[in-house]
C-alpha cells in the first residue's frame, strides 16, 4: 500500500510500524496473541511517539507535511539504530481554529498522558492547541515539541509583555 502511494505519510507510518512489530514478534503473531515475553521484549526495544495533528479542516496540508517530516525521521532512525526502534502513533486534534472544537487538544493530551507507553509527543499544529495541551504534558512529564506552533516559551524570554502570553512547554 505505501509503495503504491509513496507521498502518503500515514501509509508510510503504518508500514514502518508494521516492520518494527514484525522485527520483534514471531510470524503470525500480533499484539493480542503475543506472549508476555514477546510483549516485554517489544516494550524494552520500542519508543512510542505520538504525533498530534489536525486531520480535517483547513490545516490538513500542513498536517500532512508534519507527518512527512516525522515519518522521514522515523525511517532514518530505525534504519540506523539497533538499540531501539520508534513507532509513531497518529492522533487527531482538529484545533479550534479549524473546526471550532474548543477543547480537542486538551482532550487528546489527557488521553496520551494516560498511556505509560507514550514516550513523547510531536504536536500540536497551532499555538491555540499547543496552549491547551502544554500544561497537561508538562504536569505528566511527557516530552512535547511543536513543529509548527508559533507560541513563545516562557523560559526563552525576559520580556514581561511576552511572558504574559507565553506557553510553558517542557521548560526543563
Coordinates of N, CA and C in Angstrom, one line a residue:
X1 N 0.8 -1.2 0.0 CA 0.0 0.0 0.0 C 0.9 1.3 0.0
X2 N 1.8 1.3 0.9 CA 2.7 2.5 1.0 C 3.6 2.6 -0.3
X3 N 3.9 1.5 -0.9 CA 4.8 1.6 -2.1 C 4.0 2.2 -3.2
X4 N 2.7 1.9 -3.3 CA 1.9 2.4 -4.4 C 1.5 3.9 -4.1
X5 N 1.7 4.4 -2.9 CA 1.4 5.8 -2.6 C 2.5 6.4 -1.8
X6 N 3.7 6.6 -2.4 CA 4.9 7.0 -1.6 C 4.8 8.3 -1.0
X7 N 3.9 9.2 -1.4 CA 3.8 10.5 -0.8 C 2.8 10.5 0.3
X8 N 2.1 9.4 0.6 CA 1.1 9.4 1.7 C 1.9 9.0 3.0
X9 N 2.0 10.0 3.9 CA 2.8 9.8 5.1 C 2.1 8.8 6.1
X10 N 0.8 8.8 6.1 CA 0.1 7.9 7.0 C 0.4 6.4 6.6
X11 N 0.4 6.2 5.3 CA 0.6 4.8 4.8 C 2.1 4.4 5.2
X12 N 3.0 5.4 5.0 CA 4.4 5.1 5.4 C 4.6 4.8 6.9
X13 N 3.9 5.6 7.7 CA 3.9 5.3 9.1 C 3.4 3.9 9.5
X14 N 2.3 3.6 8.9 CA 1.7 2.2 9.2 C 2.7 1.1 8.7
X15 N 3.3 1.4 7.6 CA 4.2 0.4 7.0 C 5.4 0.3 7.9
X16 N 6.0 1.4 8.4 CA 7.2 1.4 9.2 C 6.8 0.8 10.6
X17 N 5.7 1.1 11.1 CA 5.3 0.5 12.4 C 5.1 -1.0 12.3
X18 N 4.5 -1.5 11.2 CA 4.4 -2.9 11.0 C 5.8 -3.6 10.9
X19 N 6.7 -2.9 10.2 CA 8.1 -3.5 10.1 C 8.7 -3.6 11.5
X20 N 8.5 -2.7 12.4 CA 9.0 -2.7 13.7 C 8.4 -3.9 14.5
X21 N 7.1 -4.0 14.4 CA 6.4 -5.1 15.1 C 6.9 -6.5 14.6
X22 N 7.0 -6.5 13.3 CA 7.5 -7.8 12.6 C 8.9 -8.2 13.1
X23 N 9.7 -7.2 13.4 CA 11.1 -7.5 13.9 C 11.1 -8.1 15.3
X24 N 10.0 -7.8 16.1 CA 10.0 -8.3 17.5 C 9.0 -9.4 17.8
X25 N 8.1 -9.6 16.8 CA 7.0 -10.6 17.1 C 7.2 -11.8 16.1
X26 N 6.9 -13.0 16.5 CA 7.0 -14.1 15.6 C 6.0 -14.1 14.5
X27 N 6.3 -14.7 13.4 CA 5.4 -14.8 12.2 C 4.0 -15.2 12.7
X28 N 3.0 -14.5 12.2 CA 1.6 -14.9 12.5 C 1.2 -14.4 13.9
X29 N 2.0 -13.7 14.6 CA 1.7 -13.2 16.0 C 1.3 -11.7 15.8
X30 N 0.4 -11.3 16.6 CA 0.0 -9.8 16.7 C 0.0 -9.4 18.2
X31 N -0.3 -8.2 18.5 CA -0.2 -7.7 19.8 C -1.2 -8.5 20.8
X32 N -2.3 -9.0 20.2 CA -3.2 -9.7 21.1 C -2.8 -11.1 21.3
X33 N -2.1 -11.7 20.4 CA -1.7 -13.1 20.6 C -0.2 -13.3 21.0
X34 N 0.5 -12.2 21.2 CA 1.9 -12.3 21.6 C 2.0 -12.8 23.0
X35 N 3.1 -13.5 23.3 CA 3.4 -14.0 24.6 C 3.8 -12.8 25.5
X36 N 3.8 -13.0 26.8 CA 4.2 -12.0 27.7 C 5.7 -11.7 27.5
X37 N 6.5 -12.6 27.2 CA 7.9 -12.4 26.9 C 8.1 -11.6 25.6
X38 N 7.3 -11.9 24.6 CA 7.4 -11.1 23.3 C 7.0 -9.6 23.6
X39 N 5.9 -9.4 24.4 CA 5.5 -8.1 24.7 C 6.5 -7.3 25.5
X40 N 7.2 -8.0 26.4 CA 8.2 -7.4 27.2 C 9.4 -7.0 26.3
X41 N 9.8 -7.8 25.4 CA 10.9 -7.5 24.5 C 10.5 -6.3 23.6
X42 N 9.3 -6.3 23.2 CA 8.8 -5.2 22.4 C 8.8 -3.9 23.2
X43 N 8.3 -3.9 24.4 CA 8.3 -2.7 25.2 C 9.7 -2.2 25.5
X44 N 10.6 -3.1 25.7 CA 12.0 -2.7 26.0 C 12.8 -2.2 24.8
X45 N 12.3 -2.4 23.6 CA 13.0 -2.1 22.4 C 12.3 -1.1 21.5
X46 N 11.2 -0.5 22.0 CA 10.4 0.4 21.1 C 10.0 1.6 21.9
X47 N 10.2 2.8 21.3 CA 9.7 4.0 21.8 C 8.5 4.5 21.0
X48 N 7.4 4.8 21.7 CA 6.2 5.3 21.0 C 6.2 6.8 21.1
X49 N 6.1 7.4 19.9 CA 6.0 8.9 19.9 C 4.6 9.2 19.2
X50 N 3.8 10.0 19.9 CA 2.5 10.4 19.4 C 2.7 11.6 18.5
X51 N 2.1 11.7 17.4 CA 2.1 12.9 16.5 C 0.7 13.4 16.5
X52 N 0.5 14.6 17.0 CA -0.8 15.2 17.1 C -1.0 16.3 16.1
X53 N -1.9 16.0 15.1 CA -2.1 17.0 14.0 C -3.6 17.0 13.7
X54 N -4.0 18.1 13.1 CA -5.4 18.2 12.7 C -5.6 17.5 11.3
X55 N -6.4 16.5 11.3 CA -6.6 15.6 10.1 C -7.8 16.0 9.3
X56 N -8.6 17.0 9.7 CA -9.7 17.6 8.9 C -9.5 19.1 9.0
X57 N -10.4 19.7 8.2 CA -10.4 21.2 8.3 C -9.3 21.8 7.3
X58 N -9.0 23.1 7.6 CA -8.1 23.8 6.7 C -6.6 23.5 6.8
X59 N -6.2 22.9 7.9 CA -4.8 22.7 8.1 C -4.3 21.3 7.7
X60 N -5.1 20.6 7.0 CA -4.7 19.2 6.6 C -3.4 19.1 5.8
X61 N -3.2 20.1 5.0 CA -2.0 20.2 4.2 C -0.7 20.3 5.0
X62 N -0.8 21.2 6.0 CA 0.3 21.3 7.0 C 0.4 20.0 7.8
X63 N -0.7 19.5 8.2 CA -0.6 18.2 9.0 C 0.1 17.1 8.2
X64 N -0.2 17.0 6.9 CA 0.5 16.0 6.1 C 2.0 16.3 6.0
X65 N 2.4 17.5 5.9 CA 3.8 17.9 5.9 C 4.5 17.5 7.2
X66 N 3.8 17.8 8.3 CA 4.3 17.4 9.6 C 4.5 15.9 9.7
X67 N 3.5 15.1 9.2 CA 3.6 13.7 9.2 C 4.7 13.2 8.3
X68 N 4.9 13.9 7.1 CA 6.0 13.5 6.3 C 7.4 13.7 7.0
X69 N 7.5 14.8 7.7 CA 8.7 15.0 8.5 C 9.0 14.0 9.5
X70 N 8.0 13.6 10.3 CA 8.2 12.6 11.4 C 8.4 11.2 10.8
X71 N 7.8 10.9 9.7 CA 8.0 9.6 9.1 C 9.4 9.5 8.5
X72 N 9.9 10.6 8.0 CA 11.3 10.6 7.5 C 12.3 10.4 8.6
X73 N 12.0 11.1 9.7 CA 12.9 10.9 10.9 C 12.8 9.5 11.5
X74 N 11.6 8.9 11.5 CA 11.4 7.5 11.9 C 12.1 6.6 11.0
X75 N 12.0 6.7 9.7 CA 12.7 5.8 8.8 C 14.2 5.9 9.0
X76 N 14.7 7.1 9.1 CA 16.2 7.3 9.3 C 16.7 6.7 10.6
X77 N 15.9 7.0 11.7 CA 16.3 6.4 13.0 C 16.3 4.9 13.0
X78 N 15.2 4.3 12.5 CA 15.0 2.9 12.6 C 16.0 2.2 11.7
X79 N 16.4 2.8 10.6 CA 17.4 2.2 9.7 C 18.8 2.2 10.3
X80 N 19.1 3.2 11.2 CA 20.4 3.4 11.7 C 20.6 2.9 13.1
X81 N 19.5 2.7 13.9 CA 19.7 2.4 15.3 C 19.3 1.0 15.6
X82 N 20.2 0.2 16.2 CA 19.9 -1.1 16.6 C 19.5 -1.3 18.0
X83 N 19.6 -0.2 18.8 CA 19.2 -0.3 20.2 C 17.7 -0.3 20.5
X84 N 17.1 0.6 19.8 CA 15.6 0.7 19.9 C 15.0 1.3 18.6
X85 N 13.8 1.0 18.4 CA 13.0 1.5 17.2 C 11.9 2.4 17.7
X86 N 11.5 3.3 16.7 CA 10.4 4.2 17.0 C 9.2 3.8 16.3
X87 N 8.1 3.8 17.0 CA 6.7 3.5 16.5 C 6.0 4.9 16.6
X88 N 5.3 5.3 15.6 CA 4.6 6.5 15.6 C 3.1 6.3 15.8
X89 N 2.5 7.1 16.6 CA 1.0 7.0 16.9 C 0.4 8.3 16.4
X90 N -0.5 8.3 15.5 CA -1.1 9.5 15.0 C -2.4 9.8 15.8
X91 N -2.5 11.0 16.3 CA -3.7 11.5 17.0 C -4.2 12.8 16.3
X92 N -5.5 12.8 16.2 CA -6.2 14.0 15.6 C -6.6 15.0 16.6
X93 N -6.2 16.2 16.5 CA -6.6 17.2 17.4 C -7.5 18.3 16.9
X94 N -7.8 18.3 15.6 CA -8.7 19.2 15.0 C -8.9 20.5 15.8
X95 N -8.0 21.4 15.7 CA -7.9 22.5 16.5 C -9.1 23.5 16.4
X96 N -9.3 24.3 17.4 CA -10.5 25.2 17.4 C -10.4 26.1 16.2
X97 N -9.3 26.5 15.7 CA -9.2 27.3 14.5 C -9.7 26.6 13.3
X98 N -9.6 25.3 13.3 CA -10.1 24.5 12.1 C -11.6 24.2 12.2
X99 N -12.0 23.6 13.2 CA -13.4 23.1 13.3 C -14.2 23.6 14.5
X100 N -13.7 24.6 15.2 CA -14.4 25.1 16.3 C -14.6 24.1 17.4
X101 N -13.7 23.3 17.7 CA -13.8 22.3 18.8 C -12.9 22.8 19.9
X102 N -13.5 23.4 20.9 CA -12.7 24.2 21.9 C -11.8 23.4 22.7
X103 N -12.0 22.2 23.0 CA -11.1 21.5 24.0 C -10.5 20.2 23.4
X104 N -10.5 20.1 22.1 CA -10.0 18.9 21.5 C -8.5 18.6 21.8
X105 N -7.7 19.6 21.7 CA -6.2 19.4 22.0 C -6.0 18.9 23.4
X106 N -6.8 19.5 24.4 CA -6.7 19.1 25.8 C -7.2 17.7 26.0
X107 N -8.3 17.4 25.3 CA -8.8 16.0 25.4 C -7.8 15.0 24.9
X108 N -7.2 15.3 23.7 CA -6.2 14.4 23.2 C -5.0 14.3 24.1
X109 N -4.5 15.4 24.7 CA -3.4 15.4 25.6 C -3.7 14.5 26.8
X110 N -4.9 14.6 27.4 CA -5.3 13.8 28.5 C -5.2 12.3 28.2
X111 N -5.7 12.0 27.1 CA -5.6 10.6 26.7 C -4.2 10.1 26.5
X112 N -3.4 10.9 25.8 CA -2.0 10.5 25.6 C -1.2 10.3 26.9
X113 N -1.4 11.2 27.8 CA -0.6 11.1 29.1 C -1.0 10.0 30.0
X114 N -2.2 9.4 29.7 CA -2.6 8.3 30.5 C -2.0 7.0 30.0
X115 N -1.4 7.0 28.8 CA -0.8 5.8 28.2 C 0.7 5.9 28.6
X116 N 1.1 5.0 29.5 CA 2.5 5.0 30.0 C 3.5 4.6 28.9
X117 N 3.1 4.1 27.8 CA 4.0 3.7 26.7 C 4.3 4.9 25.8
X118 N 3.6 6.0 25.9 CA 3.9 7.2 25.0 C 5.0 7.9 25.7
X119 N 6.1 7.9 24.9 CA 7.4 8.5 25.4 C 7.4 10.0 25.2
X120 N 6.9 10.4 24.0 CA 7.0 11.9 23.7 C 5.8 12.2 22.7
X121 N 5.6 13.5 22.5 CA 4.6 14.0 21.7 C 5.2 15.0 20.7
X122 N 4.9 14.9 19.4 CA 5.2 15.9 18.4 C 3.8 16.5 18.1
X123 N 3.7 17.8 18.4 CA 2.4 18.5 18.2 C 2.2 19.5 19.3
X124 N 1.4 20.3 19.1 CA 0.3 20.4 18.2 C 0.6 21.4 17.1
X125 N -0.3 21.4 16.1 CA -0.1 22.3 14.9 C -0.2 23.8 15.3
X126 N -1.2 24.2 15.9 CA -1.4 25.6 16.1 C -1.0 26.0 17.6
X127 N -0.8 27.3 17.7 CA -0.5 27.9 19.0 C -1.6 27.7 20.0
X128 N -2.9 27.8 19.5 CA -4.0 27.6 20.4 C -4.1 26.2 20.9
X129 N -3.9 25.3 20.1 CA -3.9 23.9 20.5 C -2.7 23.6 21.4
X130 N -1.6 24.1 21.1 CA -0.4 23.9 22.0 C -0.7 24.5 23.3
X131 N -1.3 25.7 23.4 CA -1.6 26.3 24.7 C -2.6 25.4 25.5
X132 N -3.5 24.8 24.9 CA -4.4 23.9 25.5 C -3.7 22.6 26.1
X133 N -2.8 22.1 25.4 CA -2.2 20.8 25.8 C -0.9 21.0 26.6
X134 N -0.3 22.1 26.6 CA 1.1 22.3 27.2 C 1.1 21.9 28.7
X135 N 0.2 22.5 29.4 CA 0.2 22.2 30.9 C -0.1 20.7 31.2
X136 N -0.8 20.1 30.4 CA -1.1 18.7 30.6 C 0.1 17.8 30.4
X137 N 0.8 18.1 29.3 CA 2.1 17.4 29.0 C 3.1 17.7 30.1
X138 N 3.2 18.9 30.5 CA 4.2 19.3 31.4 C 4.0 18.7 32.8
X139 N 2.7 18.7 33.2 CA 2.3 18.1 34.5 C 2.6 16.6 34.5
X140 N 2.4 15.9 33.4 CA 2.6 14.5 33.3 C 4.1 14.1 33.0
X141 N 4.9 15.1 32.9 CA 6.4 14.9 32.5 C 6.5 14.2 31.2
X142 N 5.7 14.5 30.2 CA 5.8 13.9 28.9 C 6.5 15.0 28.0
X143 N 7.5 14.6 27.3 CA 8.2 15.5 26.4 C 7.3 15.8 25.3
X144 N 7.3 17.1 25.0 CA 6.4 17.6 23.9 C 7.1 18.7 23.1
X145 N 7.1 18.6 21.8 CA 7.6 19.7 20.9 C 6.5 20.0 19.9
X146 N 6.5 21.3 19.5 CA 5.6 21.7 18.5 C 6.3 22.1 17.2
X147 N 6.2 21.4 16.1 CA 6.9 21.7 14.9 C 6.4 22.9 14.2
X148 N 5.2 23.4 14.5 CA 4.7 24.5 13.7 C 4.0 25.6 14.5
X149 N 3.9 25.4 15.8 CA 3.3 26.4 16.6 C 4.2 27.6 16.7
X150 N 3.6 28.8 16.8 CA 4.5 30.0 16.9 C 4.5 30.5 18.3
X151 N 4.0 29.7 19.3 CA 3.9 30.1 20.7 C 5.3 30.3 21.2
X152 N 5.4 31.2 22.1 CA 6.7 31.6 22.7 C 6.8 30.9 24.1
X153 N 7.9 30.3 24.3 CA 8.2 29.6 25.6 C 8.6 30.6 26.7
X154 N 8.1 30.4 27.9 CA 8.4 31.4 28.9 C 9.8 31.4 29.3
X155 N 10.5 30.2 29.2 CA 11.9 30.2 29.6 C 12.8 30.8 28.6
X156 N 12.3 31.2 27.4 CA 13.2 31.8 26.4 C 13.1 33.3 26.3
X157 N 12.4 33.9 27.2 CA 12.3 35.4 27.0 C 12.3 36.1 28.4
X158 N 12.9 37.3 28.4 CA 12.9 38.1 29.6 C 11.9 39.2 29.5
X159 N 11.3 39.4 28.3 CA 10.3 40.5 28.1 C 9.0 40.2 28.8
X160 N 8.7 41.0 29.8 CA 7.5 40.8 30.6 C 6.2 40.8 29.7
X161 N 6.1 41.6 28.7 CA 4.9 41.6 27.8 C 4.8 40.2 27.2
X162 N 5.9 39.6 26.7 CA 5.8 38.3 26.1 C 5.5 37.2 27.1
X163 N 6.0 37.4 28.3 CA 5.8 36.3 29.3 C 4.3 36.1 29.6
X164 N 3.5 37.2 29.5 CA 2.1 37.1 29.9 C 1.3 36.3 28.8
X165 N 1.9 36.2 27.6 CA 1.2 35.5 26.5 C 2.0 34.2 26.2
X166 N 3.0 33.9 26.9 CA 3.9 32.7 26.6 C 3.2 31.4 27.1
X167 N 3.7 30.3 26.5 CA 3.2 29.0 26.8 C 4.4 28.3 27.5
X168 N 4.2 27.7 28.6 CA 5.3 26.9 29.3 C 5.2 25.5 28.8
X169 N 6.0 25.1 27.9 CA 6.0 23.8 27.3 C 7.3 23.1 27.6
X170 N 7.4 22.2 28.6 CA 8.5 21.4 28.9 C 9.8 22.3 29.0
X171 N 9.8 23.2 30.0 CA 10.9 24.1 30.1 C 12.1 23.5 30.8
X172 N 12.0 22.3 31.3 CA 13.2 21.7 32.0 C 14.2 21.1 31.0

